[in-house]
């Protein structure tokens, strides 16, 4: 009796919160829809993008969403390719986070390109010399991998199982191929996650970007942040339903994995700074760095937010047993990691674009520092994409078996 | 109607002959063609109303087109800027061919203009995910507006700010027709990138008619034709006798940001007071 009263009371207490949450998400999605329709109707004119700063907030959203989805391939690689069985328990939610991340990125990208009706062109008209082409192909193929990896979860869900009796069995059947598919996914992910950095790194005329370290820094930060975010989401969910989903040992292992990678990323970042700004003095780069420091918001001070708050603090939380044991710290680490990735992708994009390229042979100051502040419509679309992502996560956690009991039992 | 047009042309030619006569005198005196005359010669060219962009059409490497811009001669009149805008139907905020007042390290002012440089190793070509931008065997870096998805990576990649994007559906005239020439190409749709084409429509049609680009005005870029001091020279690098080949042998020249390895096909003669 007391237990029943407790449940009822809890539902009354939590249900309003849940409905409020759904309401917020609904508003975000509607804001996004209105902005998106405006963009499609009037064209990119409604943005603050210009010929000199042609990429902005939406590219940041893309890059961040894809990076935060990187837990998908890294954790399932550990689970299925290195055959660390315990990781299988968290691999599925990681894949789901990846799916949400990639679809969000595609949504933002669809808004960003001038001809959304031609989004499929790269698939037909190959330019194998283009990093962007390679990314497009990898992202499309990898999304298919994610759908395949996610299919068992959908087939096993109550919703499908009740209507389609053979669903779960089909799910089990598909699940057998997961290790093989993971290998394909690993290859595709390694390629495009780093190529996103290369998108900037290969541009010889942009002194802030042109360096070989960008691809490696992109993939490292993505894998680290992606894993931490997946863990944080899991812990958050455990608190929502008040039931543990993963063992403490797995939690520690994933935390160590994310934390160590984050430290590796910071180490690389330190040397990148030392090598490109401190110990060496390529005139162009020095000039660009000075300009960033004095005339833009993208100077070193800003980078500290990204590095200390967005990377160092989460890494410390993950690596300190006393902190990672506490749920609230893990969730904080996840949120900070998200901040870190978003701010980093924004910084990298904008710092490269606002520094003008001096192509004229004379000495006149022809090219002012470029400025860009996103327009309302850009914020609107970004909010909509975020709303979509949160809604998907909410629904997925609510309706999909994202923490499978254990496939081994059913199979072996 | 046709007869009316014919008569107009007759009048036109007569007028041109008259103008030409006076120009001969004027030129002898000043060595600078009058603007009116230059524009009228442009308008008198046999050009169909609208010429479509050459698309998918194979071009061999017989020719290699290039431009020379003599910064010693340029007087900063910006005629080339306006003629380009008229002929290619480009509005002010999307100029393919730009002008900047410049100054040398030693403090001597000069005039800088810049079309697309048609780089041999063009960053815009290698980054395009759809092959909407590519280099033909005759050296021209061209675009297919039907393929472009509007990702703007080419804009980010071009080291010379030479690319414009159609942020909106364009309305109204470019503002320079018909005073500076008539639109000879279709207006580009919303959502695609564009850039200077070296007036590819004139080159391709001219060649088909047996004309020589760089010598016959109807086959030569509008900016070259309109230049009152002949600061711009256009022609075939593969032809050792072309004017541009000869000038490149005679004059000291440089290209913009050669350190980047883009190998532009636009050469500049340095202005007074600039060492190269
Ligand atoms: S100048 Fe710019 S747009 Fe023109 S070919 Fe070179 S890279 Fe491409
Ligand atoms: S904007 Fe068009 S031409 Fe430029 S890179 Fe993208 S698809 Fe190619």
XYZ file of C-alpha atoms and ligand atoms in Angstrom:
704
model
C 0.000 0.000 0.000
C 2.637 2.469 0.976
C 4.615 1.479 -2.084
C 1.650 2.192 -4.313
C 1.061 5.571 -2.746
C 4.726 6.279 -3.252
C 4.513 5.480 -6.961
C 1.455 7.599 -7.423
C 2.998 10.471 -5.605
C 6.145 10.175 -7.643
C 4.206 10.186 -10.854
C 2.300 13.273 -9.839
C 5.559 14.871 -8.952
C 7.445 13.870 -12.042
C 4.731 13.914 -14.667
C 4.228 17.699 -14.584
C 7.954 18.092 -14.980
C 7.963 15.697 -17.886
C 5.069 17.466 -19.561
C 6.785 20.778 -19.001
C 9.918 19.341 -20.595
C 7.934 18.170 -23.603
C 6.350 21.587 -23.863
C 9.755 23.250 -23.924
C 10.926 20.839 -26.601
C 7.777 21.471 -28.605
C 8.380 25.210 -28.519
C 11.989 24.734 -29.601
C 10.942 22.568 -32.517
C 8.279 25.070 -33.578
C 10.770 27.935 -33.425
C 13.070 25.807 -35.576
C 10.323 25.000 -38.059
C 9.335 28.632 -38.479
C 12.945 29.718 -38.942
C 13.634 26.819 -41.284
C 10.658 27.648 -43.479
C 11.754 31.269 -43.574
C 15.219 30.219 -44.703
C 13.859 27.944 -47.395
C 11.392 30.541 -48.577
C 13.579 33.643 -48.631
C 16.946 31.972 -49.072
C 20.157 32.539 -47.165
C 19.576 36.256 -47.423
C 17.892 36.035 -44.016
C 21.184 35.027 -42.407
C 24.055 37.288 -41.435
C 26.466 35.254 -43.533
C 28.410 37.155 -46.160
C 30.788 36.465 -49.013
C 33.658 37.068 -46.598
C 32.256 35.015 -43.721
C 30.229 32.436 -45.605
C 30.158 29.886 -42.782
C 28.931 30.534 -39.282
C 26.633 29.215 -36.605
C 25.165 26.350 -38.616
C 28.551 24.909 -39.484
C 29.351 25.056 -35.776
C 26.161 23.127 -35.065
C 27.089 20.531 -37.705
C 30.594 20.017 -36.502
C 29.546 19.859 -32.861
C 26.662 17.459 -33.454
C 28.875 15.084 -35.398
C 31.646 15.332 -32.824
C 29.305 14.612 -29.925
C 27.998 11.594 -31.815
C 31.492 10.138 -31.909
C 30.884 8.099 -28.773
C 28.887 5.873 -31.098
C 31.794 4.499 -33.013
C 34.406 4.708 -30.279
C 32.411 2.872 -27.627
C 31.100 0.274 -30.045
C 34.627 -0.220 -31.309
C 35.728 -1.017 -27.785
C 32.744 -3.292 -27.357
C 32.697 -5.169 -30.637
C 36.119 -4.887 -32.198
C 38.284 -5.069 -29.102
C 35.639 -7.394 -27.716
C 35.415 -5.824 -24.294
C 32.113 -7.474 -23.464
C 31.208 -5.110 -20.648
C 31.124 -2.173 -23.056
C 28.278 -3.766 -25.009
C 25.985 -2.563 -22.287
C 26.658 1.065 -23.193
C 27.302 0.611 -26.914
C 23.663 0.804 -27.915
C 22.917 4.102 -26.233
C 26.164 5.397 -27.724
C 24.950 4.394 -31.175
C 21.662 6.098 -30.482
C 23.390 9.313 -29.421
C 25.418 9.030 -32.617
C 22.292 8.641 -34.699
C 20.754 11.724 -33.106
C 23.978 13.672 -33.607
C 24.323 12.764 -37.258
C 20.708 13.420 -38.147
C 20.907 16.779 -36.366
C 23.993 17.647 -38.361
C 22.245 16.731 -41.588
C 19.295 18.930 -40.672
C 21.571 21.906 -40.057
C 23.519 21.192 -43.221
C 20.362 21.052 -45.283
C 19.518 24.545 -44.093
C 23.048 25.751 -44.722
C 23.535 24.826 -48.355
C 22.168 27.242 -50.899
C 20.431 24.519 -52.894
C 18.929 21.993 -50.479
C 17.143 20.437 -53.460
C 20.545 19.306 -54.708
C 21.864 17.837 -51.479
C 22.400 14.518 -53.283
C 24.706 15.918 -55.942
C 27.964 14.864 -54.267
C 26.770 11.266 -54.371
C 26.494 11.428 -58.161
C 29.061 13.999 -59.193
C 32.166 12.812 -57.440
C 35.101 15.070 -56.844
C 37.490 12.720 -55.129
C 39.917 15.569 -54.465
C 37.470 17.340 -52.213
C 37.587 16.793 -48.463
C 33.981 17.859 -48.333
C 33.009 15.218 -50.840
C 34.739 12.550 -48.779
C 32.952 13.791 -45.673
C 29.587 13.777 -47.396
C 30.030 10.221 -48.610
C 31.331 8.969 -45.267
C 28.577 10.666 -43.322
C 25.899 9.213 -45.570
C 27.371 5.713 -45.438
C 28.027 5.940 -41.734
C 24.452 7.031 -41.077
C 23.382 3.816 -42.764
C 25.688 1.901 -40.453
C 24.094 3.652 -37.486
C 20.613 2.796 -38.706
C 21.650 -0.808 -39.091
C 23.186 -0.900 -35.637
C 20.104 0.702 -34.196
C 17.632 -1.548 -36.005
C 17.710 -4.303 -33.346
C 16.760 -1.771 -30.687
C 13.764 -0.625 -32.697
C 12.716 -4.181 -33.569
C 12.941 -5.256 -29.942
C 10.952 -2.307 -28.638
C 7.570 -3.072 -27.148
C 5.909 -0.974 -29.769
C 7.190 -3.109 -32.637
C 7.112 -6.401 -30.748
C 3.403 -6.002 -30.056
C 2.536 -5.435 -33.692
C 5.128 -7.560 -35.404
C 5.767 -10.748 -33.520
C 8.894 -11.652 -35.384
C 10.466 -8.234 -34.746
C 12.623 -9.221 -31.795
C 13.910 -12.318 -33.568
C 14.820 -10.281 -36.618
C 16.516 -7.874 -34.250
C 18.619 -10.664 -32.774
C 19.464 -11.836 -36.236
C 20.650 -8.393 -37.330
C 22.543 -7.972 -34.115
C 24.833 -10.857 -35.093
C 26.324 -8.691 -37.776
C 27.060 -5.818 -35.420
C 30.768 -6.630 -34.989
C 31.319 -6.729 -38.753
C 29.313 -3.580 -39.306
C 31.237 -1.896 -36.503
C 34.459 -2.390 -38.393
C 33.000 -0.642 -41.425
C 31.684 2.066 -39.119
C 35.071 2.481 -37.500
C 36.759 3.043 -40.853
C 34.146 5.531 -42.005
C 34.208 7.410 -38.718
C 37.964 7.677 -38.496
C 37.946 9.063 -42.002
C 35.295 11.717 -41.726
C 35.761 12.752 -38.110
C 39.313 13.763 -38.919
C 38.413 15.110 -42.343
C 36.159 17.631 -40.685
C 39.334 19.112 -39.259
C 41.028 18.731 -42.611
C 38.254 20.821 -44.177
C 39.990 23.731 -42.518
C 43.495 22.313 -42.248
C 44.068 21.968 -45.997
C 43.337 25.583 -46.879
C 46.746 26.974 -47.653
C 45.640 30.606 -47.733
C 44.270 30.610 -44.179
C 47.188 30.932 -41.753
C 45.066 30.202 -38.697
C 43.844 26.898 -40.114
C 46.619 25.637 -42.314
C 48.266 22.946 -40.204
C 48.287 19.174 -40.073
C 47.237 18.999 -36.426
C 43.625 20.029 -37.020
C 42.340 16.644 -38.245
C 43.886 14.830 -35.277
C 42.614 17.378 -32.783
C 39.125 17.129 -34.233
C 38.913 13.383 -33.922
C 40.476 13.243 -30.458
C 38.204 15.886 -29.003
C 35.211 14.230 -30.648
C 35.923 10.779 -29.258
C 36.682 12.126 -25.797
C 33.671 14.424 -25.578
C 31.378 11.936 -27.337
C 32.164 9.231 -24.778
C 31.794 11.543 -21.799
C 28.467 12.826 -23.095
C 27.165 9.306 -23.638
C 28.132 8.403 -20.086
C 26.584 11.562 -18.673
C 23.352 10.923 -20.534
C 23.244 7.386 -19.201
C 23.758 8.568 -15.629
C 21.140 11.261 -16.062
C 18.679 8.685 -17.357
C 19.436 6.394 -14.420
C 18.434 9.218 -12.133
C 15.254 9.892 -14.035
C 14.020 6.328 -13.756
C 15.817 5.772 -10.435
C 17.398 2.568 -11.553
C 20.996 1.767 -12.410
C 21.582 0.695 -15.990
C 25.321 0.143 -16.038
C 27.645 -1.333 -13.435
C 30.058 0.811 -11.509
C 32.969 -0.943 -13.196
C 31.709 -0.046 -16.654
C 31.040 3.496 -15.525
C 34.607 3.780 -14.294
C 36.004 2.251 -17.452
C 34.100 4.611 -19.751
C 35.040 7.576 -17.564
C 38.707 6.610 -17.720
C 38.460 6.117 -21.469
C 36.925 9.568 -22.049
C 39.102 11.279 -19.468
C 42.375 9.900 -20.773
C 41.509 10.752 -24.352
C 40.587 14.248 -23.261
C 44.001 14.561 -21.599
C 45.596 13.331 -24.804
C 43.677 15.975 -26.690
C 44.828 18.674 -24.285
C 48.413 17.520 -24.638
C 48.171 17.753 -28.400
C 46.502 21.125 -28.140
C 49.300 22.394 -25.922
C 51.910 21.327 -28.437
C 49.899 22.692 -31.268
C 49.949 26.050 -29.525
C 53.643 25.801 -28.731
C 54.569 24.749 -32.228
C 52.426 27.211 -34.143
C 52.404 30.260 -31.895
C 55.106 30.077 -29.268
C 58.255 28.446 -30.572
C 57.884 29.206 -34.247
C 57.319 32.499 -35.937
C 55.841 32.129 -39.375
C 55.205 35.811 -40.136
C 51.703 35.245 -41.500
C 50.628 33.216 -38.529
C 52.120 35.649 -36.047
C 50.267 38.448 -37.766
C 47.023 36.486 -37.775
C 47.394 35.590 -34.101
C 48.066 39.210 -33.214
C 45.018 40.246 -35.139
C 42.868 37.656 -33.394
C 44.197 38.831 -30.068
C 43.738 42.546 -30.603
C 40.829 42.973 -32.990
C 38.514 39.998 -32.516
C 36.811 38.112 -29.707
C 38.777 35.010 -30.717
C 42.029 35.685 -28.900
C 43.765 33.411 -26.443
C 41.555 34.486 -23.554
C 38.582 33.022 -25.305
C 40.458 29.815 -25.984
C 40.933 29.357 -22.243
C 37.201 28.917 -21.729
C 37.263 26.142 -24.236
C 40.371 24.493 -22.818
C 39.946 24.864 -19.064
C 36.175 24.780 -18.683
C 35.366 22.612 -21.677
C 38.167 20.070 -21.569
C 40.385 20.155 -18.496
C 37.613 20.207 -15.885
C 35.632 17.351 -17.482
C 38.834 15.348 -17.829
C 39.660 15.838 -14.164
C 36.150 14.832 -13.117
C 36.373 11.710 -15.237
C 39.770 10.739 -13.902
C 39.086 11.390 -10.216
C 37.358 8.349 -8.667
C 35.792 10.413 -5.911
C 34.167 12.791 -8.374
C 33.027 10.389 -11.051
C 31.302 8.303 -8.412
C 28.852 11.147 -7.878
C 26.116 11.415 -10.447
C 25.916 15.181 -10.415
C 29.611 15.536 -11.236
C 29.298 13.160 -14.169
C 26.366 15.125 -15.552
C 28.296 18.366 -15.063
C 31.261 16.859 -16.908
C 28.963 15.929 -19.804
C 27.525 19.423 -20.028
C 30.964 21.023 -19.858
C 32.255 18.683 -22.541
C 29.397 19.809 -24.789
C 30.266 23.442 -24.088
C 33.903 22.672 -24.819
C 33.195 21.077 -28.189
C 30.728 23.729 -29.322
C 32.982 26.605 -28.308
C 35.964 24.917 -29.929
C 34.227 24.328 -33.249
C 32.928 27.891 -33.205
C 36.387 29.252 -32.394
C 38.110 27.243 -35.073
C 35.567 28.230 -37.712
C 35.346 31.905 -36.900
C 38.994 32.548 -36.059
C 39.930 31.259 -39.500
C 37.293 33.272 -41.317
C 37.557 36.663 -39.625
C 41.257 37.022 -40.401
C 41.323 38.576 -43.871
C 43.526 37.156 -46.599
C 45.883 39.750 -47.999
C 46.211 39.014 -51.692
C 47.012 42.487 -52.924
C 50.692 43.242 -53.622
C 50.690 46.731 -52.119
C 51.050 48.014 -48.584
C 47.600 49.561 -48.127
C 45.320 48.183 -45.414
C 42.688 46.961 -47.811
C 41.058 44.183 -45.897
C 39.469 44.891 -42.552
C 38.916 42.180 -39.971
C 35.647 40.438 -40.745
C 32.752 40.353 -38.378
C 29.892 37.968 -37.936
C 27.086 37.701 -35.432
C 24.419 35.112 -36.199
C 21.007 36.448 -37.258
C 17.729 35.572 -35.549
C 16.881 33.058 -38.231
C 20.202 31.312 -37.682
C 19.606 31.096 -33.954
C 16.087 29.897 -34.664
C 17.276 27.011 -36.801
C 19.984 26.141 -34.278
C 17.391 26.053 -31.494
C 15.172 23.894 -33.666
C 17.960 21.418 -34.305
C 18.748 21.277 -30.594
C 15.054 20.756 -29.892
C 14.956 17.922 -32.400
C 18.001 16.290 -30.805
C 16.617 16.520 -27.277
C 13.222 15.284 -28.397
C 14.771 12.284 -30.122
C 16.857 11.488 -27.046
C 13.812 11.783 -24.809
C 11.647 9.577 -26.989
C 14.437 7.084 -27.569
C 15.160 6.659 -23.891
C 11.462 6.413 -23.196
C 10.484 3.890 -25.859
C 13.535 2.007 -27.095
C 15.368 -0.737 -25.205
C 18.657 1.164 -25.271
C 20.168 -0.882 -22.465
C 19.660 -4.430 -23.744
C 19.385 -7.001 -21.004
C 22.045 -9.079 -22.696
C 22.219 -10.551 -26.108
C 24.474 -13.343 -25.001
C 21.650 -14.934 -23.023
C 19.354 -15.114 -25.987
C 22.058 -16.327 -28.289
C 24.864 -18.340 -26.911
C 10.979 45.201 -87.407
C 14.044 43.560 -88.806
C 14.471 46.385 -91.261
C 14.237 48.897 -88.494
C 16.990 47.108 -86.647
C 19.068 47.020 -89.802
C 18.689 50.720 -90.263
C 19.676 51.347 -86.706
C 22.765 49.332 -87.209
C 23.578 51.241 -90.347
C 23.243 54.461 -88.471
C 25.284 53.019 -85.790
C 28.095 52.020 -88.060
C 28.024 55.445 -89.635
C 28.161 57.026 -86.235
C 30.954 54.748 -85.295
C 32.879 55.675 -88.389
C 32.406 59.323 -87.483
C 33.418 58.729 -83.916
C 36.259 56.591 -85.129
C 37.510 59.411 -87.295
C 37.492 61.878 -84.486
C 39.030 59.276 -82.224
C 41.871 58.826 -84.629
C 42.606 62.473 -84.131
C 41.955 62.363 -80.426
C 44.061 59.248 -80.028
C 46.874 60.862 -81.883
C 46.665 63.723 -79.449
C 46.054 61.927 -76.215
C 46.673 58.232 -76.824
C 43.594 57.585 -74.676
C 40.414 56.310 -76.325
C 37.273 58.145 -75.376
C 34.973 56.183 -73.132
C 31.954 56.775 -75.343
C 33.783 55.196 -78.209
C 34.936 52.202 -76.233
C 31.457 51.516 -74.982
C 29.917 51.981 -78.363
C 32.326 49.560 -79.881
C 31.339 47.079 -77.204
C 27.655 47.609 -77.851
C 28.163 47.231 -81.560
C 29.635 43.740 -81.220
C 27.635 41.007 -82.914
C 26.274 39.351 -79.833
C 23.116 37.370 -79.371
C 20.900 38.532 -76.524
C 21.815 35.779 -74.148
C 24.516 33.219 -74.495
C 24.408 30.193 -72.279
C 27.414 29.103 -70.343
C 29.453 26.507 -72.205
C 28.627 23.314 -70.390
C 30.111 19.875 -70.466
C 31.656 20.755 -73.759
C 35.020 19.310 -74.375
C 37.875 21.664 -74.882
C 41.339 20.504 -75.730
C 44.594 22.027 -74.590
C 45.373 23.772 -77.869
C 44.962 27.115 -76.199
C 45.781 28.284 -72.730
C 44.092 31.534 -71.861
C 45.698 34.116 -69.638
C 45.510 37.787 -68.786
C 48.127 40.422 -68.178
C 47.344 43.509 -66.110
C 49.836 46.323 -66.382
C 49.771 48.202 -63.089
C 52.018 50.906 -64.530
C 49.335 51.789 -67.041
C 46.167 51.439 -64.999
C 44.625 54.823 -64.247
C 41.970 53.550 -61.839
C 39.007 54.531 -64.010
C 37.210 51.289 -63.079
C 35.725 50.926 -66.551
C 36.653 47.250 -66.454
C 34.651 46.842 -63.270
C 31.521 48.374 -64.774
C 31.784 46.686 -68.161
C 32.107 43.328 -66.437
C 29.047 44.038 -64.343
C 27.015 44.984 -67.395
C 28.051 42.104 -69.644
C 27.871 39.420 -66.956
C 24.919 40.999 -65.186
C 26.615 41.339 -61.808
C 25.314 43.689 -59.093
C 27.584 45.953 -57.065
C 27.826 43.706 -54.035
C 28.833 40.643 -56.049
C 31.523 42.126 -58.289
C 33.584 39.547 -60.146
C 36.225 42.095 -61.008
C 37.165 44.446 -58.189
C 39.127 47.648 -57.842
C 41.165 48.843 -54.848
C 43.310 51.964 -54.536
C 46.711 50.661 -53.446
C 50.083 52.006 -52.429
C 53.565 50.512 -52.764
C 55.879 49.879 -49.835
C 57.660 53.064 -50.784
C 54.447 55.045 -50.592
C 53.615 55.467 -54.272
C 49.912 55.079 -54.998
C 48.775 52.684 -57.714
C 45.562 51.074 -58.875
C 44.813 47.427 -58.232
C 42.176 45.437 -60.057
C 41.506 41.743 -59.748
C 39.368 39.374 -61.807
C 39.253 35.640 -61.004
C 42.825 34.521 -61.540
C 41.882 31.190 -63.149
C 44.465 29.339 -61.107
C 46.061 26.244 -62.597
C 46.043 24.665 -59.176
C 42.868 26.288 -57.968
C 41.787 25.703 -54.375
C 38.188 26.342 -55.404
C 38.370 23.439 -57.852
C 39.876 20.929 -55.501
C 37.474 21.635 -52.637
C 34.205 21.602 -54.585
C 32.317 18.472 -53.518
C 30.337 18.209 -56.734
C 32.682 19.191 -59.532
C 30.508 22.258 -60.095
C 33.780 24.142 -60.479
C 36.529 22.672 -62.606
C 39.378 23.657 -64.846
C 39.091 23.108 -68.560
C 42.077 22.054 -70.604
C 42.315 25.564 -72.000
C 43.060 26.861 -68.511
C 39.683 28.415 -67.761
C 38.267 27.682 -64.335
C 34.570 27.355 -65.027
C 31.361 26.690 -63.160
C 28.256 24.688 -63.827
C 25.484 26.472 -61.984
C 23.283 23.413 -62.365
C 25.627 21.292 -60.271
C 26.461 23.745 -57.504
C 24.833 22.905 -54.175
C 25.779 26.215 -52.599
C 28.014 24.859 -49.848
C 30.348 27.874 -50.220
C 33.477 25.852 -49.523
C 34.978 27.425 -52.652
C 34.475 30.868 -51.146
C 36.216 29.807 -47.989
C 39.048 28.251 -50.008
C 39.763 30.889 -52.667
C 42.765 32.882 -51.443
C 41.768 35.929 -53.497
C 38.174 36.571 -52.400
C 37.203 36.053 -56.022
C 33.925 34.252 -55.438
C 30.459 35.624 -54.855
C 27.393 33.840 -53.638
C 23.782 34.388 -54.704
C 22.339 35.022 -51.258
C 19.037 36.040 -52.776
C 16.953 35.855 -55.918
C 18.066 38.841 -57.928
C 15.685 41.481 -59.133
C 16.112 44.517 -61.320
C 19.002 45.409 -63.594
C 22.613 45.346 -62.478
C 22.708 49.125 -62.839
C 25.234 49.252 -65.644
C 23.099 48.238 -68.606
C 22.868 49.454 -71.237
C 25.367 52.266 -70.616
C 28.277 49.875 -70.210
C 27.054 46.976 -72.302
C 24.263 44.455 -72.476
C 23.826 41.367 -70.372
C 25.221 38.524 -72.439
C 24.701 35.670 -70.020
C 21.827 34.309 -67.969
C 21.407 35.570 -64.480
C 22.439 32.965 -61.918
C 19.766 31.438 -59.684
C 19.548 31.906 -55.944
C 21.772 29.653 -53.860
C 24.762 29.082 -56.145
C 28.278 30.474 -56.227
C 29.692 32.431 -59.155
C 32.833 34.189 -60.286
C 34.553 35.820 -63.244
C 34.545 33.606 -66.323
C 37.005 35.517 -68.526
C 33.839 36.046 -70.622
C 33.917 32.402 -71.605
C 30.812 32.847 -73.739
C 32.693 35.227 -75.986
C 35.742 33.003 -76.179
C 33.834 29.849 -77.071
C 31.578 31.499 -79.590
C 34.447 33.473 -81.029
C 36.523 30.362 -81.586
C 33.584 28.679 -83.256
C 33.365 31.651 -85.603
C 37.063 31.526 -86.352
C 37.928 34.600 -84.319
C 41.029 34.988 -82.181
C 40.336 35.771 -78.512
C 42.505 38.662 -77.422
C 42.639 40.110 -80.918
C 39.075 40.100 -82.175
C 36.978 42.174 -79.855
C 33.937 39.934 -80.126
C 35.986 37.069 -78.683
C 37.724 39.066 -75.966
C 36.658 39.678 -72.343
C 34.706 42.907 -71.892
C 37.132 44.289 -69.298
C 40.011 44.004 -71.764
C 38.060 45.701 -74.547
C 36.884 48.565 -72.403
C 40.220 49.481 -70.850
C 41.041 52.960 -72.213
C 44.795 52.583 -71.654
C 45.134 48.956 -72.694
C 46.334 47.971 -69.271
C 44.653 44.608 -69.718
C 45.864 42.142 -72.317
C 44.228 38.807 -72.990
C 45.444 35.929 -75.084
C 46.793 32.462 -75.654
C 49.905 31.422 -73.759
C 50.344 28.449 -76.090
C 50.768 30.773 -79.026
C 54.296 32.230 -78.812
C 53.305 35.043 -81.138
C 50.266 36.202 -79.225
C 50.524 39.639 -77.699
C 50.412 38.281 -74.192
C 53.177 35.754 -74.832
C 55.384 38.473 -76.251
C 54.702 40.875 -73.405
C 55.366 38.174 -70.825
C 58.779 37.678 -72.369
C 59.549 41.394 -72.446
C 58.151 42.704 -69.210
C 58.852 41.862 -65.589
C 55.707 40.262 -64.167
C 54.479 38.638 -60.994
C 51.378 36.788 -59.890
C 49.343 37.256 -56.718
C 50.491 35.242 -53.712
C 52.760 32.941 -55.665
C 53.860 31.472 -52.345
C 50.531 29.656 -52.152
C 51.269 27.550 -55.203
C 47.970 28.301 -56.898
C 49.643 29.116 -60.227
C 47.292 31.884 -61.370
C 46.823 32.668 -65.050
C 46.656 36.384 -64.410
C 50.001 38.163 -64.562
C 50.700 41.633 -63.247
C 53.309 44.116 -64.395
C 54.495 45.839 -61.210
C 53.709 49.524 -60.816
C 56.291 52.260 -60.566
C 58.298 51.847 -57.388
C 57.572 48.200 -56.692
C 60.404 45.723 -56.722
C 59.617 42.097 -57.467
S 41.160 33.083 -58.107
Fe 39.891 31.959 -56.635
S 38.016 31.539 -57.770
Fe 39.557 32.081 -59.302
S 40.451 30.083 -59.909
Fe 41.761 30.911 -58.276
S 40.924 29.962 -56.434
Fe 39.352 29.745 -58.006
S 29.406 26.458 -53.536
Fe 29.052 25.329 -55.438
S 30.885 25.658 -56.670
Fe 31.389 26.265 -54.569
S 32.303 24.418 -53.656
Fe 30.110 24.362 -53.147
S 29.166 23.178 -54.805
Fe 31.223 23.769 -55.522
